[in-house]
PDB file of C-alpha atoms in Angstrom:
ATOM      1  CA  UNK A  30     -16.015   5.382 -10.197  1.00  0.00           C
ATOM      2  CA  UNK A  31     -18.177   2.888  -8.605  1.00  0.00           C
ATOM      3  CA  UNK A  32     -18.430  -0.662 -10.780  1.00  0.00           C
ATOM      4  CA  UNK A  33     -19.633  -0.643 -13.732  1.00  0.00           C
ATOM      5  CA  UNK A  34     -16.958   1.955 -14.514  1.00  0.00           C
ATOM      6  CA  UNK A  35     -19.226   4.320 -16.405  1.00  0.00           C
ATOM      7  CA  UNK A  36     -17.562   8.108 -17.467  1.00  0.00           C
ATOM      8  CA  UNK A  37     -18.544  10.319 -20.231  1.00  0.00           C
ATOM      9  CA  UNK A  38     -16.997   8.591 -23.418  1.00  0.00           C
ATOM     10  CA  UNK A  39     -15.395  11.848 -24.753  1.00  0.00           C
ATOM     11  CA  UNK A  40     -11.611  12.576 -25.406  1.00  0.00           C
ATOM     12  CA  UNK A  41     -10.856  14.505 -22.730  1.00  0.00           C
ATOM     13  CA  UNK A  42     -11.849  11.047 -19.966  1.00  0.00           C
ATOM     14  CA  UNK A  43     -10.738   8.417 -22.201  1.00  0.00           C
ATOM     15  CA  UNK A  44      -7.131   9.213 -20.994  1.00  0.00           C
ATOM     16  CA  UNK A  45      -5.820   5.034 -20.572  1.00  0.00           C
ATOM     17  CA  UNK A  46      -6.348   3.346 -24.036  1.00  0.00           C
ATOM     18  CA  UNK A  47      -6.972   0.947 -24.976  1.00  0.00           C
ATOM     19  CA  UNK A  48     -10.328   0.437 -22.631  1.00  0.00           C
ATOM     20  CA  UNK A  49     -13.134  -2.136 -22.556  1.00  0.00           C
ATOM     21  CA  UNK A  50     -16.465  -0.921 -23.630  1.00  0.00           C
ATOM     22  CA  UNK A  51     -18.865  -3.505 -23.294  1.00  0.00           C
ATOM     23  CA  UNK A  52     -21.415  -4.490 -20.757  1.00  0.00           C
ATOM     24  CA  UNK A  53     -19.020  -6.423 -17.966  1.00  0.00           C
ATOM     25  CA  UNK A  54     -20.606  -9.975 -17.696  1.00  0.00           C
ATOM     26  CA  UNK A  55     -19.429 -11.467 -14.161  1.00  0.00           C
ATOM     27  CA  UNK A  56     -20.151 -14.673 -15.501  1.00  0.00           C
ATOM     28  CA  UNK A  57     -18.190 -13.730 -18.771  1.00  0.00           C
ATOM     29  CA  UNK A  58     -15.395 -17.043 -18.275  1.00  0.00           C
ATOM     30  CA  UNK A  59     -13.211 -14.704 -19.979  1.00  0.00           C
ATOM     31  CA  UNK A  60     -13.571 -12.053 -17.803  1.00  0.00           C
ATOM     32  CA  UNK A  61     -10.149 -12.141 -16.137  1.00  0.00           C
ATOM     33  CA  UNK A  62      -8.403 -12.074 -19.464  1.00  0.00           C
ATOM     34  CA  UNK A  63     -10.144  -8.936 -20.204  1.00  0.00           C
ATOM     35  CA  UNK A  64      -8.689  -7.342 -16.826  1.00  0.00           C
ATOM     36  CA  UNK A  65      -6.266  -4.537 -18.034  1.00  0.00           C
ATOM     37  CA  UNK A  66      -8.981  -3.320 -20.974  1.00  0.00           C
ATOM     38  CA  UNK A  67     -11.793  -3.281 -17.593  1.00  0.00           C
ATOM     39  CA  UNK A  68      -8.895  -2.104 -15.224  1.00  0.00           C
ATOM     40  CA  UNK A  69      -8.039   1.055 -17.873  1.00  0.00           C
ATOM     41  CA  UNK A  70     -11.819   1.808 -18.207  1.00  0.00           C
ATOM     42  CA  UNK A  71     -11.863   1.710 -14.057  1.00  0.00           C
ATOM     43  CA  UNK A  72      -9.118   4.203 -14.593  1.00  0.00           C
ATOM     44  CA  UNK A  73     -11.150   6.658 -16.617  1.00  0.00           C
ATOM     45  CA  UNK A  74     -13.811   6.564 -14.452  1.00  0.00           C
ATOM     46  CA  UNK A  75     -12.065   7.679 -11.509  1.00  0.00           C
ATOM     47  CA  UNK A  76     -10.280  10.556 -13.351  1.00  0.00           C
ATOM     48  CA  UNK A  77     -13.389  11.554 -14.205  1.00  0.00           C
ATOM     49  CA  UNK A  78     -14.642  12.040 -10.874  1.00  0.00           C
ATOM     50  CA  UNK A  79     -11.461  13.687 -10.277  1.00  0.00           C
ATOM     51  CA  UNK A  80     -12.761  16.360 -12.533  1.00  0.00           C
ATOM     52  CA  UNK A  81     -16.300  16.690 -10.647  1.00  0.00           C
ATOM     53  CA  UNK A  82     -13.999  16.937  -7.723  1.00  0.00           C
ATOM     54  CA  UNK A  83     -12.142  19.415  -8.786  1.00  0.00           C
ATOM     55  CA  UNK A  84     -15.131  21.441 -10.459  1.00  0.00           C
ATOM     56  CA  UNK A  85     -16.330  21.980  -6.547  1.00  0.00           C
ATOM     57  CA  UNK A  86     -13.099  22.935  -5.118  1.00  0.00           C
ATOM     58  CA  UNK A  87     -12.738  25.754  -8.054  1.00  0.00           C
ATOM     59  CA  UNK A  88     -16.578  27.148  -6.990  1.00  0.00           C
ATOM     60  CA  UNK A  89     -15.467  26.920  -3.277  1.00  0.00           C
ATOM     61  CA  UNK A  90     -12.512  28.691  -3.884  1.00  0.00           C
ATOM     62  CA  UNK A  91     -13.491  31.500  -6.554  1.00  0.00           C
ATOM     63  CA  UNK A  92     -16.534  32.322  -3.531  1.00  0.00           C
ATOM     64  CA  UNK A  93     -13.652  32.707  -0.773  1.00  0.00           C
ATOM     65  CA  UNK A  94     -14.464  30.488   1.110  1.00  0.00           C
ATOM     66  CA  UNK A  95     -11.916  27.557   1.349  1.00  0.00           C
ATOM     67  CA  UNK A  96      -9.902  28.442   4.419  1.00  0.00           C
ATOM     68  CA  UNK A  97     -13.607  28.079   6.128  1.00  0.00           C
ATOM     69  CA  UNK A  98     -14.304  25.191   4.527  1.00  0.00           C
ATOM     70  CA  UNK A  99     -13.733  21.556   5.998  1.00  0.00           C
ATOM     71  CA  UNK A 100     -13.774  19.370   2.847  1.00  0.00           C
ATOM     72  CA  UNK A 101     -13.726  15.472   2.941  1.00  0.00           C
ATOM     73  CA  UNK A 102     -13.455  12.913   0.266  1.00  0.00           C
ATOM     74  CA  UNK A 103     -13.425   9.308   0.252  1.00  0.00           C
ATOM     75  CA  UNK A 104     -14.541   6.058  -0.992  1.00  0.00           C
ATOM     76  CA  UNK A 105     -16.477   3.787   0.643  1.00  0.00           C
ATOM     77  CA  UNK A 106     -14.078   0.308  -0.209  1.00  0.00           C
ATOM     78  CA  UNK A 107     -11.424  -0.397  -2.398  1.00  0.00           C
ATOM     79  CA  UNK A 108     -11.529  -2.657  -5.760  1.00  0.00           C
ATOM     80  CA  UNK A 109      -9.754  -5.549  -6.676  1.00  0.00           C
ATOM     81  CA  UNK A 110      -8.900  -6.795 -10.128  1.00  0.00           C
ATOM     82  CA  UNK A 111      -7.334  -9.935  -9.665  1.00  0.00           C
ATOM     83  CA  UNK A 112      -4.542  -9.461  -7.773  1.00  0.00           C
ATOM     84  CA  UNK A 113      -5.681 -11.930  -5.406  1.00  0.00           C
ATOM     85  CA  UNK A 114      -7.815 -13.449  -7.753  1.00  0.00           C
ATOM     86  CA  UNK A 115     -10.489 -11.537  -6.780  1.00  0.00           C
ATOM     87  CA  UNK A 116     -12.736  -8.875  -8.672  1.00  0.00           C
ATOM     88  CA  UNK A 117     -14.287  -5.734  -7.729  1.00  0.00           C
ATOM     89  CA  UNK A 118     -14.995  -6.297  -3.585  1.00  0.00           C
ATOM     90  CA  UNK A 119     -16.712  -7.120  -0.846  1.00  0.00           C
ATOM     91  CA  UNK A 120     -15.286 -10.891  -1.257  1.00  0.00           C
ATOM     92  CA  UNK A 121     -11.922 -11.134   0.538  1.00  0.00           C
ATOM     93  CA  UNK A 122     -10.590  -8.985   3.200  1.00  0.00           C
ATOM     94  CA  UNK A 123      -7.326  -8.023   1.716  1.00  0.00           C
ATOM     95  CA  UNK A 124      -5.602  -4.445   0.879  1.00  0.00           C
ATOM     96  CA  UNK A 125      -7.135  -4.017  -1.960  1.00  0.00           C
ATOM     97  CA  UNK A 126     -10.573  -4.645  -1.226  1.00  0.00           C
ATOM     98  CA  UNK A 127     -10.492  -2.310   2.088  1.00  0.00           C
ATOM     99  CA  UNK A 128      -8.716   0.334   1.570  1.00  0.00           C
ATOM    100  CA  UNK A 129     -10.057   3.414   0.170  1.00  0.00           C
ATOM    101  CA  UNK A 130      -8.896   7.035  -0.698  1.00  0.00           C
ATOM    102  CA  UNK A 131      -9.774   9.385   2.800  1.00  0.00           C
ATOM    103  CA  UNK A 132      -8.790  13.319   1.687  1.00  0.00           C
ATOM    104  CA  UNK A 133      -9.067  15.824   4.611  1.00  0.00           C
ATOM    105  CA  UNK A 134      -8.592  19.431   4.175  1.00  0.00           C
ATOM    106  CA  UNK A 135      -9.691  21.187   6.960  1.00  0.00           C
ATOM    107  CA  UNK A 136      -8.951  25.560   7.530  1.00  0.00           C
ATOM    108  CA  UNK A 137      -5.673  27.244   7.766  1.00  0.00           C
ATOM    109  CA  UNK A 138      -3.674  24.021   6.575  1.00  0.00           C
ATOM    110  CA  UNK A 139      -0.571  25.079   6.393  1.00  0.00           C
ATOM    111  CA  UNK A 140       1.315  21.331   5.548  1.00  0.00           C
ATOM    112  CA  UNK A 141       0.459  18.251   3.347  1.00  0.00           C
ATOM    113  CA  UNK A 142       0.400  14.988   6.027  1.00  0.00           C
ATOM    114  CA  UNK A 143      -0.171  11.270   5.478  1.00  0.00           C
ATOM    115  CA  UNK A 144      -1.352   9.244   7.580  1.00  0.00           C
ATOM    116  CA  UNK A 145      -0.265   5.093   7.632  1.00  0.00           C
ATOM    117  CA  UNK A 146      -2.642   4.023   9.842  1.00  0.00           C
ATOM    118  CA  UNK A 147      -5.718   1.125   9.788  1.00  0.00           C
ATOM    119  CA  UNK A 148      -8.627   3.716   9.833  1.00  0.00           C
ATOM    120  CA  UNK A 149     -12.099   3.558   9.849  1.00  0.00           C
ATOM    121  CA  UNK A 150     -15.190   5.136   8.018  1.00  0.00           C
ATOM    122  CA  UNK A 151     -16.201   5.656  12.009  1.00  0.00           C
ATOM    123  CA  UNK A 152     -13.265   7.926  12.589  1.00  0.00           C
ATOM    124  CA  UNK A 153     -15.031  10.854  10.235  1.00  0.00           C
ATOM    125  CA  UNK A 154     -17.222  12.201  12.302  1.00  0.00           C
ATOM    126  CA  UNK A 155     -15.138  12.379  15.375  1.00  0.00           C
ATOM    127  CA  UNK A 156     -11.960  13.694  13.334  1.00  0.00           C
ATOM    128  CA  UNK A 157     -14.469  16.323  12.255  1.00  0.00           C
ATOM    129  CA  UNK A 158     -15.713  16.879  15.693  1.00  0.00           C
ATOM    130  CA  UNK A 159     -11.777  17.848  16.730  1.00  0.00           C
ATOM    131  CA  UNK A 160     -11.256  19.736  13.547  1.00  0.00           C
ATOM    132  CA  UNK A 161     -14.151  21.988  14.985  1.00  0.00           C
ATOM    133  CA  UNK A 162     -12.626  22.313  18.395  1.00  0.00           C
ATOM    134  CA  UNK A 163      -8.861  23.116  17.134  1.00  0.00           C
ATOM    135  CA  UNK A 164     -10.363  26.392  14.418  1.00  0.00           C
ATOM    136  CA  UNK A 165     -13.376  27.755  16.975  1.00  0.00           C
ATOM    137  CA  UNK A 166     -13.791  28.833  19.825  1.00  0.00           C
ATOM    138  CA  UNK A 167     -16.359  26.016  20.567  1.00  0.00           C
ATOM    139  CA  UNK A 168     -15.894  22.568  22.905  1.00  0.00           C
ATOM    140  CA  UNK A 169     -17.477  19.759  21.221  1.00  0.00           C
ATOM    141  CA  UNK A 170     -17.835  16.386  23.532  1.00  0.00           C
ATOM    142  CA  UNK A 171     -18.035  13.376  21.589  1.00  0.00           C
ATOM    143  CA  UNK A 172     -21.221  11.636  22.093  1.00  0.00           C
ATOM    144  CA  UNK A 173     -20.749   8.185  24.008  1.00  0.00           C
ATOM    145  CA  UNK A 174     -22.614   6.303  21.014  1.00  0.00           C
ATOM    146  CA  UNK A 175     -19.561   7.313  18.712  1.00  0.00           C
ATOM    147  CA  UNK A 176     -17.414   4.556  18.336  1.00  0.00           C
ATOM    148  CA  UNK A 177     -14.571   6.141  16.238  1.00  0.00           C
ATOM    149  CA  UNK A 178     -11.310   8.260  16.900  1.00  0.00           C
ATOM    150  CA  UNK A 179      -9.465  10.962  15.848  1.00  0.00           C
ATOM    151  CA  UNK A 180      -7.219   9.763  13.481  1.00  0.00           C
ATOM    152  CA  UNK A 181      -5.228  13.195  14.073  1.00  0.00           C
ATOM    153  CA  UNK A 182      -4.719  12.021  17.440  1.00  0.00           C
ATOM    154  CA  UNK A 183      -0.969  10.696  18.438  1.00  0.00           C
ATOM    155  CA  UNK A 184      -2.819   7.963  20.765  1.00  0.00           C
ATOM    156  CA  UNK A 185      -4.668   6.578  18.097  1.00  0.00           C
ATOM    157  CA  UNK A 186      -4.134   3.099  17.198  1.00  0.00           C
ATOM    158  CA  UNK A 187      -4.038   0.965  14.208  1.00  0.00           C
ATOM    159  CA  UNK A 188      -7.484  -1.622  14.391  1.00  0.00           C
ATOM    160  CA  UNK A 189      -7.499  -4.737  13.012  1.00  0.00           C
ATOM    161  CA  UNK A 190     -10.554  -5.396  10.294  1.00  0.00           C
ATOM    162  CA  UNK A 191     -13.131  -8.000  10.491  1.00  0.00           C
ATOM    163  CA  UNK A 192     -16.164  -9.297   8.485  1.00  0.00           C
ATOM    164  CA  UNK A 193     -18.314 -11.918   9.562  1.00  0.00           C
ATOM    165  CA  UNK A 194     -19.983 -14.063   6.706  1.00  0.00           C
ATOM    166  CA  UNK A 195     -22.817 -16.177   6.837  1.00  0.00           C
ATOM    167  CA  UNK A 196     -22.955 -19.292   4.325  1.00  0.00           C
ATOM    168  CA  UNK A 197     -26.710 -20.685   3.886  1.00  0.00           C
ATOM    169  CA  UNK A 198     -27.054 -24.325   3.052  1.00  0.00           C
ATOM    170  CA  UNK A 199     -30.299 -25.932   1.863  1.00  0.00           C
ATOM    171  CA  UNK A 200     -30.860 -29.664   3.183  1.00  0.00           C
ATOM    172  CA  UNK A 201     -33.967 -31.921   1.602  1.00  0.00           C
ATOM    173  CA  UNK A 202     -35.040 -33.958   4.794  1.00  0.00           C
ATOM    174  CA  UNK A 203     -38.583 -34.164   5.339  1.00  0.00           C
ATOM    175  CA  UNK A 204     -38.682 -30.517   3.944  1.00  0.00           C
ATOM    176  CA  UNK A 205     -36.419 -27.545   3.560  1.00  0.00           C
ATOM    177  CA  UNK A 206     -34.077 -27.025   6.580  1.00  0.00           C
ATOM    178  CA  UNK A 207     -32.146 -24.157   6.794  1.00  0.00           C
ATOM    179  CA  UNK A 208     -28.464 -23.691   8.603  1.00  0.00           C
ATOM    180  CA  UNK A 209     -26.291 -20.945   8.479  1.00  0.00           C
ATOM    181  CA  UNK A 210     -22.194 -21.554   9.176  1.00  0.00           C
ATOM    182  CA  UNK A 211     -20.787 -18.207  10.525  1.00  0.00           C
ATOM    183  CA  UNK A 212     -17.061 -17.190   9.292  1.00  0.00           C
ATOM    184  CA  UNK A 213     -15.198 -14.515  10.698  1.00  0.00           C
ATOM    185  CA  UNK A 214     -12.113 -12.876   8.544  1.00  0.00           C
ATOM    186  CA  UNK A 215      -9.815 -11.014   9.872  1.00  0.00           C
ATOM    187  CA  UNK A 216      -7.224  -8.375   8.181  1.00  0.00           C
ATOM    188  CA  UNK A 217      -4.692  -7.096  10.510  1.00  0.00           C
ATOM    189  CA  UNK A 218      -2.289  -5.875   7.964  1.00  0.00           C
ATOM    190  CA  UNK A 219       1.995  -5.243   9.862  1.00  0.00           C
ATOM    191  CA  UNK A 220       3.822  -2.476   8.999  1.00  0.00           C
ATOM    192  CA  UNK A 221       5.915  -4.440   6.565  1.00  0.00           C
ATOM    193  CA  UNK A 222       3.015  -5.694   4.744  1.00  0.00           C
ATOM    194  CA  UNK A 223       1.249  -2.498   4.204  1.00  0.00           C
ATOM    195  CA  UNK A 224       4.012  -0.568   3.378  1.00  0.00           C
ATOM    196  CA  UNK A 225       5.175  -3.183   0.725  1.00  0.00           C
ATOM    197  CA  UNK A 226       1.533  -3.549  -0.462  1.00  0.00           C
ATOM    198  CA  UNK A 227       1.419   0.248  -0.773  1.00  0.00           C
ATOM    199  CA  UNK A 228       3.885   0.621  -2.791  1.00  0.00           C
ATOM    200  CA  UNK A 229       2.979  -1.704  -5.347  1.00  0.00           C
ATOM    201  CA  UNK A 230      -0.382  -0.052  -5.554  1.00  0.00           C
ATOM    202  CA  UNK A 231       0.991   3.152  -6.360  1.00  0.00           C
ATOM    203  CA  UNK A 232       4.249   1.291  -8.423  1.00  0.00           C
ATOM    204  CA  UNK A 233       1.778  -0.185 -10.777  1.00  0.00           C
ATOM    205  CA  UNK A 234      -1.883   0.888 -10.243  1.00  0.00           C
ATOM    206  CA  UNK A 235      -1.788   4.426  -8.794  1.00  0.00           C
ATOM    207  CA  UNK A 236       0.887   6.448  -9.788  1.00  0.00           C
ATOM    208  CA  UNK A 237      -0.116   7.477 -13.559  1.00  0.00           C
ATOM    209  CA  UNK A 238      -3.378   8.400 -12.379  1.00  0.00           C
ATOM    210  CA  UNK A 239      -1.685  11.290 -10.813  1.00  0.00           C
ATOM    211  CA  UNK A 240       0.603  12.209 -13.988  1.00  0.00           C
ATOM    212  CA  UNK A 241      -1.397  14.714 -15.435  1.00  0.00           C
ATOM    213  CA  UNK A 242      -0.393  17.493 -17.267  1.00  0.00           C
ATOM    214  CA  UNK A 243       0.431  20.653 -15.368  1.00  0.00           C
ATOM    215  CA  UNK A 244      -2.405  22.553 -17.667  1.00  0.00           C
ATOM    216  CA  UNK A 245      -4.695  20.335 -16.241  1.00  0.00           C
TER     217      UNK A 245
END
């Protein structure tokens, strides 16, 4: 579902009509007023790879083999389409821009659990690592070069977010002279604030990409 949006344009994906289907220009000055026709097509895209998605869980399954089966999904950022007067990402630190869908189904799940907490792509591996331990008889020790956590764990705490960016500046003095001005953002979202966020997401944004029909 990554940007440009693409999906195969057949009935069956082209679920949230009207959609744009042109080449998306970021220095179209129109852009933003084109954002629910891009924002419908981003839509499409992602129900699309819902489909691929599902596609592998069906093979997994008709093999017998999904309760031995640790299956992870995610994405690696979130997008923005103007909400903050942003679009796509990786130009504000916000909700949109960093958070990103993180599905864990690991063997003999017996329960459906969310988890509210400010993860991190770093907490796979060691979440995998103690999804080992609890289904084998195996003791795996987390290498001291792993930097992330458990996000099963009850000790596990919510980390703030940070980005450093680096502006470069040109000067004509005698010749080119380079300087680089160093900004560090931070996103440290409260309870209050994600939760309200959250909701609007799935109020507005998320919630009919889940309304499918049951023979789907």
């Amino acid at each position: 579902s990554h940007f440009h949006y693409y999906f195969p344009r057949v009935e069956k994906f082209e679920k949230f009509k009207p959609y744009y289907k042109g080449n998306i220009n970021f220095l179209d000055p129109k852009l933003r007023s084109k954002r629910k026709l891009i924002f419908n097509r981003y839509k499409n895209s992602v129900r699309y790879v819902d489909y691929l998605v599902d596609q592998v869980v069906r093979d997994i399954k008709q093999k017998g083999k999904w309760e031995e089966t640790i299956f992870i999904f995610f994405g690696d950022h979130g997008e923005e389409f103007y909400e903050e007067h942003h679009f796509t990402h990786a130009a504000e630190l916000n909700i949109y821009q960093t958070s990103a869908a993180l599905f864990i189904h690991a063997p003999s799940d017996t329960k459906k659990e969310s988890i509210y907490k400010t993860t991190s792509h770093i907490d796979i591996v060691p979440s995998i690592l103690s999804i080992l331990e609890k289904y084998s008889s195996l003791k795996y020790e987390k290498p001291s070069w792993l930097r992330g956590h458990d996000i099963h764990s009850d000790s596990y705490k919510a980390r703030a977010v940070f980005s450093t960016n680096s502006d470069m500046k040109i000067t004509k003095n005698s010749g080119a002279k380079f300087s680089i001005n160093y900004e560090k953002n931070v996103f440290e979202p409260t309870t209050i604030e994600t939760d309200s966020l959250r909701q609007n997401l799935i109020k507005n944004n998320i919630k009919d990409l889940l309304d499918f029909e049951k023979k789907e």
